[in-house]
Coordinates of C-alpha atoms in Angstrom, one line a residue:
M1 CA -0.8 -9.9 -23.1
T2 CA -2.4 -7.6 -20.6
S3 CA -4.1 -10.4 -19.0
F4 CA -0.7 -12.0 -18.4
Y5 CA 0.3 -8.9 -16.6
F6 CA -3.0 -8.7 -14.6
F7 CA -2.3 -12.4 -13.3
L8 CA 1.4 -11.7 -12.8
A9 CA 0.6 -8.7 -10.6
L10 CA -2.0 -10.8 -8.6
L11 CA 0.3 -13.5 -8.2
N12 CA 2.8 -10.9 -6.7
S13 CA 0.1 -9.6 -4.4
V14 CA -0.6 -13.0 -3.2
S15 CA 3.1 -13.8 -2.4
C16 CA 3.1 -10.5 -0.6
L17 CA 0.2 -11.3 1.4
I18 CA 1.8 -14.8 2.4
V19 CA 5.0 -12.9 3.5
A20 CA 2.9 -10.5 5.5
G21 CA 1.3 -13.2 7.3
L22 CA 4.5 -15.2 7.9
G23 CA 6.3 -12.0 9.1
F24 CA 3.5 -11.0 11.3
W25 CA 2.9 -14.5 12.8
R26 CA 6.6 -15.3 13.4
N27 CA 7.3 -11.9 15.1
R28 CA 4.0 -10.8 16.4
Y29 CA 5.2 -10.1 19.9
Q30 CA 7.7 -7.6 18.6
A31 CA 6.8 -4.1 17.2
D32 CA 9.0 -4.5 14.1
G33 CA 7.4 -7.9 13.2
R34 CA 4.0 -6.4 13.3
L35 CA 5.1 -3.4 11.2
F36 CA 6.8 -5.6 8.7
G37 CA 3.6 -7.5 8.4
G38 CA 1.5 -4.3 7.9
C39 CA 4.1 -3.1 5.3
M40 CA 3.8 -6.0 3.2
L41 CA -0.1 -6.0 3.6
I42 CA 0.1 -2.6 2.2
Y43 CA 2.3 -3.6 -0.6
A44 CA -0.2 -6.4 -1.3
V45 CA -3.0 -4.1 -1.6
W46 CA -1.0 -1.9 -3.9
L47 CA -0.2 -4.7 -6.1
L48 CA -3.9 -5.8 -6.1
G49 CA -4.9 -2.3 -7.2
F50 CA -2.2 -2.1 -9.7
A51 CA -3.2 -5.4 -11.2
H52 CA -6.7 -3.8 -12.1
Y53 CA -5.0 -1.4 -14.4
F54 CA -4.5 -4.2 -16.9
R55 CA -8.1 -4.9 -17.4
P56 CA -10.9 -2.8 -19.0
M57 CA -13.3 -1.4 -16.5
E58 CA -16.2 1.1 -16.2
Y59 CA -15.4 4.6 -15.2
A60 CA -16.6 4.2 -11.6
S61 CA -14.8 1.0 -11.1
A62 CA -11.6 2.4 -12.6
L63 CA -11.9 5.5 -10.4
H64 CA -12.3 3.1 -7.3
W65 CA -9.3 1.0 -8.1
A66 CA -7.3 4.3 -8.8
I67 CA -8.1 5.5 -5.3
V68 CA -7.2 2.1 -3.7
T69 CA -4.0 2.0 -5.5
L70 CA -3.0 5.6 -4.7
S71 CA -4.0 5.1 -1.1
A72 CA -1.7 2.0 -0.8
A73 CA 1.1 3.8 -2.8
V74 CA 1.0 6.9 -0.2
S75 CA 0.7 4.5 2.8
G76 CA 3.5 2.2 2.0
P77 CA 6.6 4.4 2.4
V78 CA 5.1 5.6 5.6
I79 CA 4.9 2.3 7.2
L80 CA 8.2 1.3 5.5
F81 CA 9.8 4.3 7.3
H82 CA 8.3 3.3 10.6
C83 CA 9.2 -0.6 10.0
I84 CA 13.0 0.5 9.4
A85 CA 13.1 2.8 12.3
A86 CA 11.9 0.0 14.4
I87 CA 14.2 -2.7 13.0
T88 CA 17.3 -0.3 13.6
G89 CA 16.1 0.5 17.2
K90 CA 15.8 4.2 16.4
S91 CA 12.0 4.5 16.8
R92 CA 12.3 6.5 19.8
R93 CA 14.8 9.0 18.5
L94 CA 12.7 9.3 15.2
R95 CA 9.3 9.2 16.9
W96 CA 8.5 12.8 15.9
W97 CA 9.3 12.0 12.2
V98 CA 7.1 9.0 12.4
V99 CA 4.3 11.0 13.9
A100 CA 4.7 13.6 11.2
S101 CA 4.7 11.0 8.4
Y102 CA 1.6 9.5 9.8
L103 CA -0.2 12.9 10.1
S104 CA 0.8 13.7 6.4
L105 CA -0.5 10.3 5.4
V106 CA -3.8 10.8 7.1
A107 CA -4.1 14.3 5.3
C108 CA -3.3 12.6 2.0
L109 CA -6.0 9.9 2.5
I110 CA -8.6 12.3 3.4
L111 CA -8.0 14.3 0.4
L112 CA -7.9 11.4 -1.9
W113 CA -11.0 9.6 -0.5
R114 CA -12.9 12.9 -0.6
G115 CA -12.1 13.3 -4.2
R116 CA -9.8 16.1 -4.0
L117 CA -6.6 14.5 -5.3
I118 CA -8.1 12.4 -8.3
T119 CA -10.9 14.4 -10.2
G120 CA -11.0 12.2 -13.2
F121 CA -9.0 10.5 -15.8
R122 CA -9.1 9.6 -19.5
A123 CA -9.2 6.1 -20.7
V124 CA -6.3 5.0 -23.0
P125 CA -7.3 2.6 -25.6
F126 CA -5.2 -0.6 -25.8

């Protein structure tokens, strides 16, 4: 059953990737189109990482995919916020909140990739 979930998450990742490409290509000259494409790309990466939770892996590989998944999980809401601000036309008014969210994202990603947020985990037998 876990292989079904693995392929289901991969299928959703591919569909997000297709939507990202179409959204970016059709609206590439507008900021909100590029942001929407980036947002869907981040969610495609998150789904790709999440799919790997449903298959057995070695410790190092599992840690790598956990870092990738968490990186996309903290990046998604930030770019989604920026995308919504651009779509509603309030990017200029919310620019300092957007900048603050990106700065907090960078801080989280630095801590995450330097091994300060995920220090280890235990395997749960299926």
